Structure formats: structure tokens, C-alpha cells
PDB file of C-alpha atoms and ligand atoms in Angstrom:
ATOM      1  CA  UNK A  29      98.736 103.583 107.078  1.00 98.00           C
ATOM      2  CA  UNK A  30      96.380 101.649 104.807  1.00 98.00           C
ATOM      3  CA  UNK A  31      94.679 104.958 103.918  1.00 98.00           C
ATOM      4  CA  UNK A  32      98.055 106.390 102.853  1.00 98.00           C
ATOM      5  CA  UNK A  33      98.536 103.363 100.557  1.00 98.00           C
ATOM      6  CA  UNK A  34      95.089 103.873  99.085  1.00 98.00           C
ATOM      7  CA  UNK A  35      95.950 107.519  98.359  1.00 98.00           C
ATOM      8  CA  UNK A  36      99.253 106.446  96.798  1.00 98.00           C
ATOM      9  CA  UNK A  37      97.635 103.892  94.485  1.00 98.00           C
ATOM     10  CA  UNK A  38      94.899 106.263  93.374  1.00 98.00           C
ATOM     11  CA  UNK A  39      97.533 108.981  92.860  1.00 98.00           C
ATOM     12  CA  UNK A  40      99.452 106.486  90.687  1.00 98.00           C
ATOM     13  CA  UNK A  41      96.392 106.070  88.453  1.00 98.00           C
ATOM     14  CA  UNK A  42      94.635 103.018  89.923  1.00 98.00           C
ATOM     15  CA  UNK A  43      90.835 103.259  89.599  1.00 98.00           C
ATOM     16  CA  UNK A  44      89.250 103.987  93.017  1.00 98.00           C
ATOM     17  CA  UNK A  45      86.472 101.489  92.229  1.00 98.00           C
ATOM     18  CA  UNK A  46      88.943  98.600  92.322  1.00 97.00           C
ATOM     19  CA  UNK A  47      89.371  99.063  96.096  1.00 98.00           C
ATOM     20  CA  UNK A  48      87.009  97.636  98.727  1.00 97.00           C
ATOM     21  CA  UNK A  49      87.601  98.741 102.328  1.00 98.00           C
ATOM     22  CA  UNK A  50      86.323  96.545 105.150  1.00 98.00           C
ATOM     23  CA  UNK A  51      86.418  98.611 108.350  1.00 97.00           C
ATOM     24  CA  UNK A  52      83.597  98.758 110.932  1.00 96.00           C
ATOM     25  CA  UNK A  53      84.620 102.322 111.861  1.00 96.00           C
ATOM     26  CA  UNK A  54      83.598 103.628 108.386  1.00 90.00           C
ATOM     27  CA  UNK A  55      86.700 105.769 107.751  1.00 95.00           C
ATOM     28  CA  UNK A  56      86.746 108.794 105.484  1.00 95.00           C
ATOM     29  CA  UNK A  57      87.621 107.335 102.055  1.00 97.00           C
ATOM     30  CA  UNK A  58      88.582 108.840  98.678  1.00 97.00           C
ATOM     31  CA  UNK A  59      85.575 109.209  96.330  1.00 97.00           C
ATOM     32  CA  UNK A  60      84.762 106.022  94.429  1.00 98.00           C
ATOM     33  CA  UNK A  61      86.305 103.625  96.974  1.00 98.00           C
ATOM     34  CA  UNK A  62      83.778 101.057  98.236  1.00 97.00           C
ATOM     35  CA  UNK A  63      83.200 100.535 101.937  1.00 98.00           C
ATOM     36  CA  UNK A  64      81.905  97.452 103.781  1.00 97.00           C
ATOM     37  CA  UNK A  65      81.248  97.046 107.467  1.00 97.00           C
ATOM     38  CA  UNK A  66      82.393  93.400 107.422  1.00 96.00           C
ATOM     39  CA  UNK A  67      83.729  90.710 105.082  1.00 96.00           C
ATOM     40  CA  UNK A  68      81.495  89.588 102.185  1.00 96.00           C
ATOM     41  CA  UNK A  69      79.250  86.636 103.045  1.00 96.00           C
ATOM     42  CA  UNK A  70      80.340  84.830  99.890  1.00 97.00           C
ATOM     43  CA  UNK A  71      84.026  85.257 100.813  1.00 98.00           C
ATOM     44  CA  UNK A  72      86.825  87.314  99.262  1.00 98.00           C
ATOM     45  CA  UNK A  73      87.294  84.927  96.316  1.00 98.00           C
ATOM     46  CA  UNK A  74      90.377  85.753  94.245  1.00 97.00           C
ATOM     47  CA  UNK A  75      90.797  89.272  95.648  1.00 97.00           C
ATOM     48  CA  UNK A  76      93.989  90.587  97.251  1.00 98.00           C
ATOM     49  CA  UNK A  77      93.127  91.170 100.918  1.00 98.00           C
ATOM     50  CA  UNK A  78      95.408  93.504 102.868  1.00 98.00           C
ATOM     51  CA  UNK A  79      95.285  93.440 106.670  1.00 98.00           C
ATOM     52  CA  UNK A  80      95.802  97.022 107.898  1.00 98.00           C
ATOM     53  CA  UNK A  81      94.644  96.948 111.524  1.00 98.00           C
ATOM     54  CA  UNK A  82      96.863  97.063 114.630  1.00 98.00           C
ATOM     55  CA  UNK A  83      98.950  93.945 115.318  1.00 98.00           C
ATOM     56  CA  UNK A  84      97.433  93.676 118.789  1.00 97.00           C
ATOM     57  CA  UNK A  85      93.978  93.211 117.192  1.00 97.00           C
ATOM     58  CA  UNK A  86      94.902  90.118 115.147  1.00 97.00           C
ATOM     59  CA  UNK A  87      93.571  87.663 117.726  1.00 97.00           C
ATOM     60  CA  UNK A  88      90.209  89.457 117.940  1.00 97.00           C
ATOM     61  CA  UNK A  89      89.702  90.165 114.227  1.00 97.00           C
ATOM     62  CA  UNK A  90      91.183  87.122 112.446  1.00 97.00           C
ATOM     63  CA  UNK A  91      88.568  84.546 113.555  1.00 97.00           C
ATOM     64  CA  UNK A  92      85.787  86.624 111.981  1.00 96.00           C
ATOM     65  CA  UNK A  93      87.734  87.104 108.733  1.00 97.00           C
ATOM     66  CA  UNK A  94      89.382  83.728 108.223  1.00 98.00           C
ATOM     67  CA  UNK A  95      86.262  82.014 106.849  1.00 97.00           C
ATOM     68  CA  UNK A  96      86.153  84.557 103.990  1.00 98.00           C
ATOM     69  CA  UNK A  97      89.811  83.968 103.013  1.00 98.00           C
ATOM     70  CA  UNK A  98      90.169  80.933 100.754  1.00 98.00           C
ATOM     71  CA  UNK A  99      92.779  79.273  98.565  1.00 98.00           C
ATOM     72  CA  UNK A 100      92.143  81.782  95.740  1.00 98.00           C
ATOM     73  CA  UNK A 101      92.696  84.763  98.051  1.00 98.00           C
ATOM     74  CA  UNK A 102      96.095  86.470  98.202  1.00 98.00           C
ATOM     75  CA  UNK A 103      96.605  87.753 101.725  1.00 98.00           C
ATOM     76  CA  UNK A 104      98.931  90.645 102.531  1.00 98.00           C
ATOM     77  CA  UNK A 105      99.663  92.205 105.904  1.00 98.00           C
ATOM     78  CA  UNK A 106     101.243  95.535 106.826  1.00 98.00           C
ATOM     79  CA  UNK A 107     101.221  94.709 110.540  1.00 98.00           C
ATOM     80  CA  UNK A 108     104.510  95.363 112.310  1.00 98.00           C
ATOM     81  CA  UNK A 109     105.950  92.281 113.974  1.00 97.00           C
ATOM     82  CA  UNK A 110     103.321  89.736 112.910  1.00 98.00           C
ATOM     83  CA  UNK A 111     105.286  87.015 111.124  1.00 98.00           C
ATOM     84  CA  UNK A 112     104.271  84.849 108.162  1.00 98.00           C
ATOM     85  CA  UNK A 113     103.823  81.803 110.425  1.00 98.00           C
ATOM     86  CA  UNK A 114     101.389  83.721 112.659  1.00 98.00           C
ATOM     87  CA  UNK A 115      99.461  84.882 109.589  1.00 98.00           C
ATOM     88  CA  UNK A 116      99.322  81.324 108.239  1.00 98.00           C
ATOM     89  CA  UNK A 117      98.097  80.059 111.636  1.00 98.00           C
ATOM     90  CA  UNK A 118      95.343  82.711 111.665  1.00 98.00           C
ATOM     91  CA  UNK A 119      94.403  82.227 107.976  1.00 98.00           C
ATOM     92  CA  UNK A 120      95.101  78.531 107.292  1.00 98.00           C
ATOM     93  CA  UNK A 121      93.121  78.422 104.014  1.00 98.00           C
ATOM     94  CA  UNK A 122      94.697  81.513 102.385  1.00 98.00           C
ATOM     95  CA  UNK A 123      96.492  81.208  99.044  1.00 98.00           C
ATOM     96  CA  UNK A 124      99.703  83.254  98.914  1.00 98.00           C
ATOM     97  CA  UNK A 125     100.685  85.247 102.010  1.00 98.00           C
ATOM     98  CA  UNK A 126     102.915  88.326 101.699  1.00 98.00           C
ATOM     99  CA  UNK A 127     104.119  90.758 104.368  1.00 98.00           C
ATOM    100  CA  UNK A 128     104.423  94.335 103.144  1.00 98.00           C
ATOM    101  CA  UNK A 129     106.219  96.969 105.232  1.00 98.00           C
ATOM    102  CA  UNK A 130     105.355 100.426 103.881  1.00 98.00           C
ATOM    103  CA  UNK A 131     105.776 103.942 105.249  1.00 98.00           C
ATOM    104  CA  UNK A 132     103.690 107.105 105.235  1.00 98.00           C
ATOM    105  CA  UNK A 133     105.326 108.762 102.158  1.00 98.00           C
ATOM    106  CA  UNK A 134     103.575 106.106 100.021  1.00 98.00           C
ATOM    107  CA  UNK A 135     100.686 108.599 100.058  1.00 98.00           C
ATOM    108  CA  UNK A 136     102.660 110.773  97.601  1.00 98.00           C
ATOM    109  CA  UNK A 137     104.322 107.929  95.670  1.00 98.00           C
ATOM    110  CA  UNK A 138     107.601 108.399  97.540  1.00 98.00           C
ATOM    111  CA  UNK A 139     107.368 105.419  99.846  1.00 98.00           C
ATOM    112  CA  UNK A 140     109.978 102.843 100.731  1.00 98.00           C
ATOM    113  CA  UNK A 141     108.441  99.378 100.963  1.00 98.00           C
ATOM    114  CA  UNK A 142     109.894  96.077 102.145  1.00 98.00           C
ATOM    115  CA  UNK A 143     108.311  92.755 101.140  1.00 98.00           C
ATOM    116  CA  UNK A 144     108.595  89.086 102.003  1.00 98.00           C
ATOM    117  CA  UNK A 145     106.472  86.194 100.727  1.00 98.00           C
ATOM    118  CA  UNK A 146     105.878  82.773 102.173  1.00 98.00           C
ATOM    119  CA  UNK A 147     106.551  81.538  98.618  1.00 98.00           C
ATOM    120  CA  UNK A 148     107.823  84.006  95.996  1.00 98.00           C
ATOM    121  CA  UNK A 149     106.676  81.672  93.184  1.00 97.00           C
ATOM    122  CA  UNK A 150     103.063  81.382  94.405  1.00 97.00           C
ATOM    123  CA  UNK A 151     100.311  82.765  92.150  1.00 96.00           C
ATOM    124  CA  UNK A 152      99.487  86.402  92.930  1.00 96.00           C
ATOM    125  CA  UNK A 153     102.807  87.233  94.575  1.00 98.00           C
ATOM    126  CA  UNK A 154     104.347  89.095  91.625  1.00 97.00           C
ATOM    127  CA  UNK A 155     101.225  91.289  91.474  1.00 97.00           C
ATOM    128  CA  UNK A 156     101.855  92.338  95.076  1.00 98.00           C
ATOM    129  CA  UNK A 157     105.403  93.381  94.168  1.00 98.00           C
ATOM    130  CA  UNK A 158     104.062  95.392  91.221  1.00 98.00           C
ATOM    131  CA  UNK A 159     101.450  97.088  93.419  1.00 98.00           C
ATOM    132  CA  UNK A 160     104.105  97.959  96.019  1.00 98.00           C
ATOM    133  CA  UNK A 161     106.297  99.397  93.256  1.00 98.00           C
ATOM    134  CA  UNK A 162     103.557 101.907  92.392  1.00 98.00           C
ATOM    135  CA  UNK A 163     104.007 103.405  95.881  1.00 98.00           C
ATOM    136  CA  UNK A 164     107.719 104.229  95.533  1.00 98.00           C
ATOM    137  CA  UNK A 165     110.785 102.027  95.933  1.00 98.00           C
ATOM    138  CA  UNK A 166     109.967  98.407  96.803  1.00 98.00           C
ATOM    139  CA  UNK A 167     112.489  95.715  97.741  1.00 98.00           C
ATOM    140  CA  UNK A 168     111.990  92.003  98.456  1.00 98.00           C
ATOM    141  CA  UNK A 169     113.947  90.298 101.220  1.00 98.00           C
ATOM    142  CA  UNK A 170     114.355  86.549 101.640  1.00 96.00           C
ATOM    143  CA  UNK A 171     114.962  86.434 105.417  1.00 97.00           C
ATOM    144  CA  UNK A 172     112.014  87.389 107.620  1.00 96.00           C
ATOM    145  CA  UNK A 173     114.338  88.648 110.374  1.00 97.00           C
ATOM    146  CA  UNK A 174     115.134  91.495 107.988  1.00 98.00           C
ATOM    147  CA  UNK A 175     111.491  92.608 107.895  1.00 97.00           C
ATOM    148  CA  UNK A 176     111.875  93.505 111.577  1.00 98.00           C
ATOM    149  CA  UNK A 177     114.871  95.647 110.570  1.00 98.00           C
ATOM    150  CA  UNK A 178     112.896  97.203 107.709  1.00 98.00           C
ATOM    151  CA  UNK A 179     110.022  97.916 110.091  1.00 98.00           C
ATOM    152  CA  UNK A 180     112.468 100.102 112.028  1.00 98.00           C
ATOM    153  CA  UNK A 181     114.305 101.591 109.029  1.00 98.00           C
ATOM    154  CA  UNK A 182     111.455 102.062 106.554  1.00 98.00           C
ATOM    155  CA  UNK A 183     108.252 101.962 108.649  1.00 98.00           C
ATOM    156  CA  UNK A 184     109.430 103.987 111.638  1.00 98.00           C
ATOM    157  CA  UNK A 185     112.125 105.821 109.654  1.00 98.00           C
ATOM    158  CA  UNK A 186     110.032 108.861 108.694  1.00 98.00           C
ATOM    159  CA  UNK A 187     109.569 109.642 112.398  1.00 98.00           C
ATOM    160  CA  UNK A 188     113.334 109.568 112.917  1.00 98.00           C
ATOM    161  CA  UNK A 189     113.845 111.903 109.959  1.00 98.00           C
ATOM    162  CA  UNK A 190     111.147 114.261 111.294  1.00 98.00           C
ATOM    163  CA  UNK A 191     112.970 114.400 114.640  1.00 98.00           C
ATOM    164  CA  UNK A 192     116.201 115.288 112.812  1.00 98.00           C
ATOM    165  CA  UNK A 193     114.490 118.057 110.842  1.00 98.00           C
ATOM    166  CA  UNK A 194     112.805 119.322 113.995  1.00 98.00           C
ATOM    167  CA  UNK A 195     116.196 119.452 115.749  1.00 98.00           C
ATOM    168  CA  UNK A 196     117.610 121.495 112.853  1.00 98.00           C
ATOM    169  CA  UNK A 197     114.645 123.871 112.951  1.00 98.00           C
ATOM    170  CA  UNK A 198     114.916 124.322 116.709  1.00 98.00           C
ATOM    171  CA  UNK A 199     118.659 124.884 116.376  1.00 98.00           C
ATOM    172  CA  UNK A 200     118.074 127.641 113.830  1.00 98.00           C
ATOM    173  CA  UNK A 201     115.509 129.244 116.115  1.00 98.00           C
ATOM    174  CA  UNK A 202     117.908 129.104 119.078  1.00 98.00           C
ATOM    175  CA  UNK A 203     120.459 130.939 116.925  1.00 98.00           C
ATOM    176  CA  UNK A 204     118.001 133.759 116.226  1.00 98.00           C
ATOM    177  CA  UNK A 205     115.861 132.748 113.238  1.00 98.00           C
ATOM    178  CA  UNK A 206     112.110 133.220 113.352  1.00 98.00           C
ATOM    179  CA  UNK A 207     110.594 129.817 114.297  1.00 98.00           C
ATOM    180  CA  UNK A 208     108.438 129.492 111.138  1.00 98.00           C
ATOM    181  CA  UNK A 209     111.237 130.627 108.841  1.00 98.00           C
ATOM    182  CA  UNK A 210     113.615 128.141 110.445  1.00 98.00           C
ATOM    183  CA  UNK A 211     111.075 125.287 110.087  1.00 98.00           C
ATOM    184  CA  UNK A 212     110.284 126.101 106.432  1.00 98.00           C
ATOM    185  CA  UNK A 213     113.944 126.406 105.460  1.00 98.00           C
ATOM    186  CA  UNK A 214     114.912 123.263 107.411  1.00 98.00           C
ATOM    187  CA  UNK A 215     112.214 121.289 105.558  1.00 98.00           C
ATOM    188  CA  UNK A 216     113.216 122.745 102.177  1.00 98.00           C
ATOM    189  CA  UNK A 217     116.868 122.007 102.901  1.00 98.00           C
ATOM    190  CA  UNK A 218     116.135 118.392 103.901  1.00 98.00           C
ATOM    191  CA  UNK A 219     113.886 117.831 100.868  1.00 98.00           C
ATOM    192  CA  UNK A 220     116.459 119.310  98.473  1.00 98.00           C
ATOM    193  CA  UNK A 221     119.387 117.450 100.040  1.00 98.00           C
ATOM    194  CA  UNK A 222     117.502 114.108  99.871  1.00 97.00           C
ATOM    195  CA  UNK A 223     116.380 114.658  96.275  1.00 97.00           C
ATOM    196  CA  UNK A 224     119.910 115.590  95.199  1.00 97.00           C
ATOM    197  CA  UNK A 225     121.383 112.539  96.932  1.00 98.00           C
ATOM    198  CA  UNK A 226     118.704 110.225  95.467  1.00 96.00           C
ATOM    199  CA  UNK A 227     119.553 111.410  91.948  1.00 96.00           C
ATOM    200  CA  UNK A 228     123.319 111.303  92.438  1.00 96.00           C
ATOM    201  CA  UNK A 229     125.621 108.364  91.802  1.00 95.00           C
ATOM    202  CA  UNK A 230     127.625 109.348  94.886  1.00 97.00           C
ATOM    203  CA  UNK A 231     127.070 107.936  98.369  1.00 97.00           C
ATOM    204  CA  UNK A 232     125.580 110.180 101.070  1.00 97.00           C
ATOM    205  CA  UNK A 233     128.910 109.914 102.923  1.00 97.00           C
ATOM    206  CA  UNK A 234     130.820 111.187  99.869  1.00 97.00           C
ATOM    207  CA  UNK A 235     128.274 113.961  99.295  1.00 98.00           C
ATOM    208  CA  UNK A 236     128.690 115.138 102.905  1.00 98.00           C
ATOM    209  CA  UNK A 237     132.404 115.517 102.275  1.00 97.00           C
ATOM    210  CA  UNK A 238     131.716 117.404  99.027  1.00 97.00           C
ATOM    211  CA  UNK A 239     129.670 120.006 100.928  1.00 98.00           C
ATOM    212  CA  UNK A 240     132.559 120.520 103.340  1.00 98.00           C
ATOM    213  CA  UNK A 241     134.951 123.116 101.907  1.00 97.00           C
ATOM    214  CA  UNK A 242     138.457 122.790 103.365  1.00 96.00           C
ATOM    215  CA  UNK A 243     138.756 124.978 106.450  1.00 97.00           C
ATOM    216  CA  UNK A 244     135.073 125.942 106.203  1.00 98.00           C
ATOM    217  CA  UNK A 245     131.892 125.815 108.267  1.00 98.00           C
ATOM    218  CA  UNK A 246     130.584 122.353 107.325  1.00 98.00           C
ATOM    219  CA  UNK A 247     133.678 120.500 108.529  1.00 98.00           C
ATOM    220  CA  UNK A 248     133.328 122.131 111.933  1.00 98.00           C
ATOM    221  CA  UNK A 249     129.729 120.900 112.167  1.00 98.00           C
ATOM    222  CA  UNK A 250     130.553 117.418 110.798  1.00 98.00           C
ATOM    223  CA  UNK A 251     133.325 117.129 113.399  1.00 98.00           C
ATOM    224  CA  UNK A 252     130.641 117.413 116.107  1.00 98.00           C
ATOM    225  CA  UNK A 253     128.359 114.794 114.451  1.00 98.00           C
ATOM    226  CA  UNK A 254     131.319 112.446 113.812  1.00 98.00           C
ATOM    227  CA  UNK A 255     133.012 112.777 117.213  1.00 98.00           C
ATOM    228  CA  UNK A 256     132.946 109.268 118.669  1.00 98.00           C
ATOM    229  CA  UNK A 257     130.435 108.398 115.894  1.00 98.00           C
ATOM    230  CA  UNK A 258     127.939 110.503 117.885  1.00 98.00           C
ATOM    231  CA  UNK A 259     125.184 110.676 115.253  1.00 98.00           C
ATOM    232  CA  UNK A 260     125.721 107.133 113.886  1.00 98.00           C
ATOM    233  CA  UNK A 261     125.641 105.884 117.481  1.00 98.00           C
ATOM    234  CA  UNK A 262     122.363 107.526 118.403  1.00 98.00           C
ATOM    235  CA  UNK A 263     120.643 106.606 115.114  1.00 98.00           C
ATOM    236  CA  UNK A 264     121.949 103.045 115.443  1.00 98.00           C
ATOM    237  CA  UNK A 265     120.565 102.827 118.976  1.00 98.00           C
ATOM    238  CA  UNK A 266     117.150 104.055 117.768  1.00 98.00           C
ATOM    239  CA  UNK A 267     117.124 101.383 115.028  1.00 98.00           C
ATOM    240  CA  UNK A 268     118.180  98.735 117.563  1.00 98.00           C
ATOM    241  CA  UNK A 269     115.339  99.718 119.912  1.00 98.00           C
ATOM    242  CA  UNK A 270     112.701  99.773 117.156  1.00 98.00           C
ATOM    243  CA  UNK A 271     113.903  96.442 115.699  1.00 98.00           C
ATOM    244  CA  UNK A 272     113.866  94.854 119.154  1.00 98.00           C
ATOM    245  CA  UNK A 273     110.266  96.029 119.636  1.00 98.00           C
ATOM    246  CA  UNK A 274     109.270  94.471 116.270  1.00 98.00           C
ATOM    247  CA  UNK A 275     110.778  91.157 117.453  1.00 98.00           C
ATOM    248  CA  UNK A 276     108.874  91.447 120.740  1.00 98.00           C
ATOM    249  CA  UNK A 277     105.648  92.124 118.836  1.00 98.00           C
ATOM    250  CA  UNK A 278     106.315  88.980 116.777  1.00 97.00           C
ATOM    251  CA  UNK A 279     106.445  86.962 120.008  1.00 97.00           C
ATOM    252  CA  UNK A 280     103.294  88.663 121.341  1.00 97.00           C
ATOM    253  CA  UNK A 281     101.438  87.718 118.128  1.00 96.00           C
ATOM    254  CA  UNK A 282     102.288  84.040 118.716  1.00 94.00           C
ATOM    255  CA  UNK A 283     100.518  83.953 122.117  1.00 84.00           C
TER     256      UNK A 283
HETATM  257  N1  NAI B 310     101.741 104.180 110.927  1.00 55.64           N
HETATM  258  C1  NAI B 310     102.756 103.801 110.140  1.00 55.64           C
HETATM  259  O1  NAI B 310     103.569 104.619 109.676  1.00 55.64           O
HETATM  260  C2  NAI B 310     102.907 102.343 109.803  1.00 55.64           C
HETATM  261  C3  NAI B 310     102.001 101.403 110.264  1.00 55.64           C
HETATM  262  N2  NAI B 310     102.146 100.092 109.920  1.00 55.64           N
HETATM  263  C4  NAI B 310     101.152  99.118 110.377  1.00 55.64           C
HETATM  264  O2  NAI B 310      99.882  99.553 109.910  1.00 55.64           O
HETATM  265  C5  NAI B 310      98.867  99.092 110.784  1.00 55.64           C
HETATM  266  C6  NAI B 310      97.926 100.209 111.158  1.00 55.64           C
HETATM  267  O3  NAI B 310      98.649 101.212 111.829  1.00 55.64           O
HETATM  268  P1  NAI B 310      98.148 102.712 111.794  1.00 55.64           P
HETATM  269  O4  NAI B 310      97.660 103.039 110.426  1.00 55.64           O
HETATM  270  O5  NAI B 310      99.223 103.514 112.394  1.00 55.64           O
HETATM  271  O6  NAI B 310      96.917 102.616 112.792  1.00 55.64           O
HETATM  272  P2  NAI B 310      95.452 103.246 112.685  1.00 55.64           P
HETATM  273  O7  NAI B 310      94.861 103.095 114.041  1.00 55.64           O
HETATM  274  O8  NAI B 310      95.526 104.595 112.052  1.00 55.64           O
HETATM  275  O9  NAI B 310      94.704 102.283 111.661  1.00 55.64           O
HETATM  276  C7  NAI B 310      94.109 101.078 112.036  1.00 55.64           C
HETATM  277  C8  NAI B 310      92.858 100.906 111.206  1.00 55.64           C
HETATM  278  O10 NAI B 310      92.286  99.646 111.513  1.00 55.64           O
HETATM  279  C9  NAI B 310      90.876  99.822 111.479  1.00 55.64           C
HETATM  280  N3  NAI B 310      90.176  98.732 112.159  1.00 55.64           N
HETATM  281  C10 NAI B 310      89.885  98.618 113.471  1.00 55.64           C
HETATM  282  N4  NAI B 310      89.170  97.499 113.686  1.00 55.64           N
HETATM  283  C11 NAI B 310      89.012  96.896 112.491  1.00 55.64           C
HETATM  284  C12 NAI B 310      88.354  95.698 112.079  1.00 55.64           C
HETATM  285  N5  NAI B 310      87.718  94.898 112.945  1.00 55.64           N
HETATM  286  N6  NAI B 310      88.394  95.381 110.765  1.00 55.64           N
HETATM  287  C13 NAI B 310      89.025  96.179 109.888  1.00 55.64           C
HETATM  288  N7  NAI B 310      89.669  97.324 110.222  1.00 55.64           N
HETATM  289  C14 NAI B 310      89.653  97.670 111.511  1.00 55.64           C
HETATM  290  C15 NAI B 310      90.672 101.172 112.149  1.00 55.64           C
HETATM  291  O11 NAI B 310      89.405 101.716 111.884  1.00 55.64           O
HETATM  292  C16 NAI B 310      91.786 101.980 111.491  1.00 55.64           C
HETATM  293  O12 NAI B 310      91.373 102.548 110.274  1.00 55.64           O
HETATM  294  C17 NAI B 310      99.560  98.497 112.003  1.00 55.64           C
HETATM  295  O13 NAI B 310      99.481  97.101 111.913  1.00 55.64           O
HETATM  296  C18 NAI B 310     100.992  98.988 111.878  1.00 55.64           C
HETATM  297  O14 NAI B 310     101.918  98.068 112.421  1.00 55.64           O
HETATM  298  C19 NAI B 310     103.141  99.656 109.100  1.00 55.64           C
HETATM  299  C20 NAI B 310     104.055 100.544 108.617  1.00 55.64           C
HETATM  300  C21 NAI B 310     104.036 101.947 108.936  1.00 55.64           C
HETATM  301  O1  LIG B 311     105.149 102.352 115.250  1.00 55.64           O
HETATM  302  C1  LIG B 311     104.709 101.305 114.737  1.00 55.64           C
HETATM  303  O2  LIG B 311     104.593 100.257 115.398  1.00 55.64           O
HETATM  304  C2  LIG B 311     104.319 101.301 113.286  1.00 55.64           C
HETATM  305  C3  LIG B 311     105.127 100.309 112.505  1.00 55.64           C
HETATM  306  C4  LIG B 311     106.151 101.098 111.769  1.00 55.64           C
HETATM  307  C5  LIG B 311     105.668 102.471 111.881  1.00 55.64           C
HETATM  308  N1  LIG B 311     104.643 102.561 112.667  1.00 55.64           N
END
């Protein structure tokens, strides 16, 4: 995920040389990005440090990093579930702490990003909002419980959309289309429909009704999706399950 953010920032015009990656695995990085096996001996100083490893690794990795994170350092975390209080406990000397919840489309500047800060007025926090804004649409929330919801909606959301597109493509194939043709047209349809909706003043619900000509094909299909709120029910249940897992991960990070 952190690599997708790096791609997004460089694609938005940020100089690759401004980024320093600390990752013992030596990942494949865009040209010009600096790599380090571990934190700098002299500490991170006034840099913005983003934690991009798995939440389950916090307990192992934080002790070796915390000494390099001082009062001048702005700390951000993209880890699902790990709450501000857990970050503060692991990095007691950090300056501002901000949680950032991005998603994979940040790589092409089309991300959706949720943010929450320990203290919105702290030095360095506005810069984090500006950096997130370069990756797509960024929104601050004031209640940390909502970051768990955004983890499901924004972070996991692309996977749910890919399932929906895959179901459309498989449906087209079942009805006789060539598999590749069905996949390409399903993707193009979803991309076009999203772009049109994003640029329209009308709600997605209203746009769905505008596609449905009276007595036509769309209404018949919508009747299936709407019967007993079938689609809203299944999508809602997926969001509930993902949000509940984020809350569980928050508890795990406290142990
Ligand atoms: N995959 C996604 O779409 C999203 C992921 N996230 C969060 O992003 C984080 C990473 O997830 P993924 O990118 O999916 O996993 P990943 O496994 O692709 O990336 C984890 C990275 O951490 C690095 N790493 C391992 N040990 C390290 C250490 N000691 N120091 C520094 N780096 C180390 C690994 O080399 C790897 O590059 C997780 O905390 C996840 O909750 C958040 C939003 C969306
Ligand atoms: O599945 C996960 O836990 C991460 C967080 C949101 C998207 N991927």
C-alpha cells in the first residue's frame, strides 16, 4: 500500500528524492527514491514518518524505531485498526500523530483517503492533509470510530467493487459473451458509470432511476437488486464484517 502512495505522489509531481524508504526487505522502488535498511542513527528529525507495515508487526518493529522518532517528527500510520492511543503508546516522544486510511487507487491519483489526527492544530498536521489530497479525495474525521468504518469503505472498498465487476463479467459470460470481451466491457462500463456519476450533481440513486426507461430492461434488473434490499443488504453486511474486523484489530494492537 505504501508503494502505491509513493507512486501516487511521484505521479502528482513530488520529487522522488524527497522520499526515504526504510524497509529491511529492500523493495523495488521508483528511480530516485532513497532506501535504508533501518532508521537513521541520528533519528528522523523533523521528517514525516509513515508506518506502512502490517498492524500485527507493530509490537516487533516499534521498539527499534521509537528511539528515532522525536518531538520534531510527524508520525503517520496507514495500519488498519491500530488506534492513535496505541501509536502514542508505541511512540511516546513523537510530535503530531495522524492516522491515514488510503486505498490502492492512490497509485493513479484516484484514491479515497480518510484521516484523523490526535490534534488537528498540531504543527505538521495540515501538511499531512495536503499530501493526502495529492492522492485523490481526502476527508478528515473527528471520531476515531469512523476510521474503522473508513477502513472498510475506503481501504477494503476496492476489493468489494472488483467483486461486483467480476460478477458482472461472469454474468455476461454465462449469457454467451466471450469471457475476455465480457471482462473488458464490464470494466469499461464500471469506469464510465463511476466517472459520469462523480462528475454529476445527481445522486447515484437518482442516476440509477434515470437509466431505467419506463417498461424497459433496467427496471427489471433493478427490481432484482432492490427486492428486499438484496444488494444493499449484502453490501451492508460486508461493510459490517470488515468494520468489526478493524475494531478487533484495534483491540489486538492494545495487547
Ligand atoms: N492493501 C491495502 O489496500 C491497504 C493496506 N493498508 C495498510 O497498509 C499496511 C500494509 O499492507 P499491505 O501493503 O497490504 O502489505 P504488504 O505486505 O504489501 O506491505 C508491508 C510492507 O512492510 C514492509 N516491512 C516488513 N517489515 C518491515 C520493517 N521491519 N520495517 C519497515 N518495513 C517493513 C514489507 O517489506 C512490505 O513492503 C497494513 O498496515 C494495512 O493495514 C491500509 C489501507 C489499504
Ligand atoms: O485488508 C486489510 O486489512 C487492509 C486494510 C484495508 C485494506 N486492506
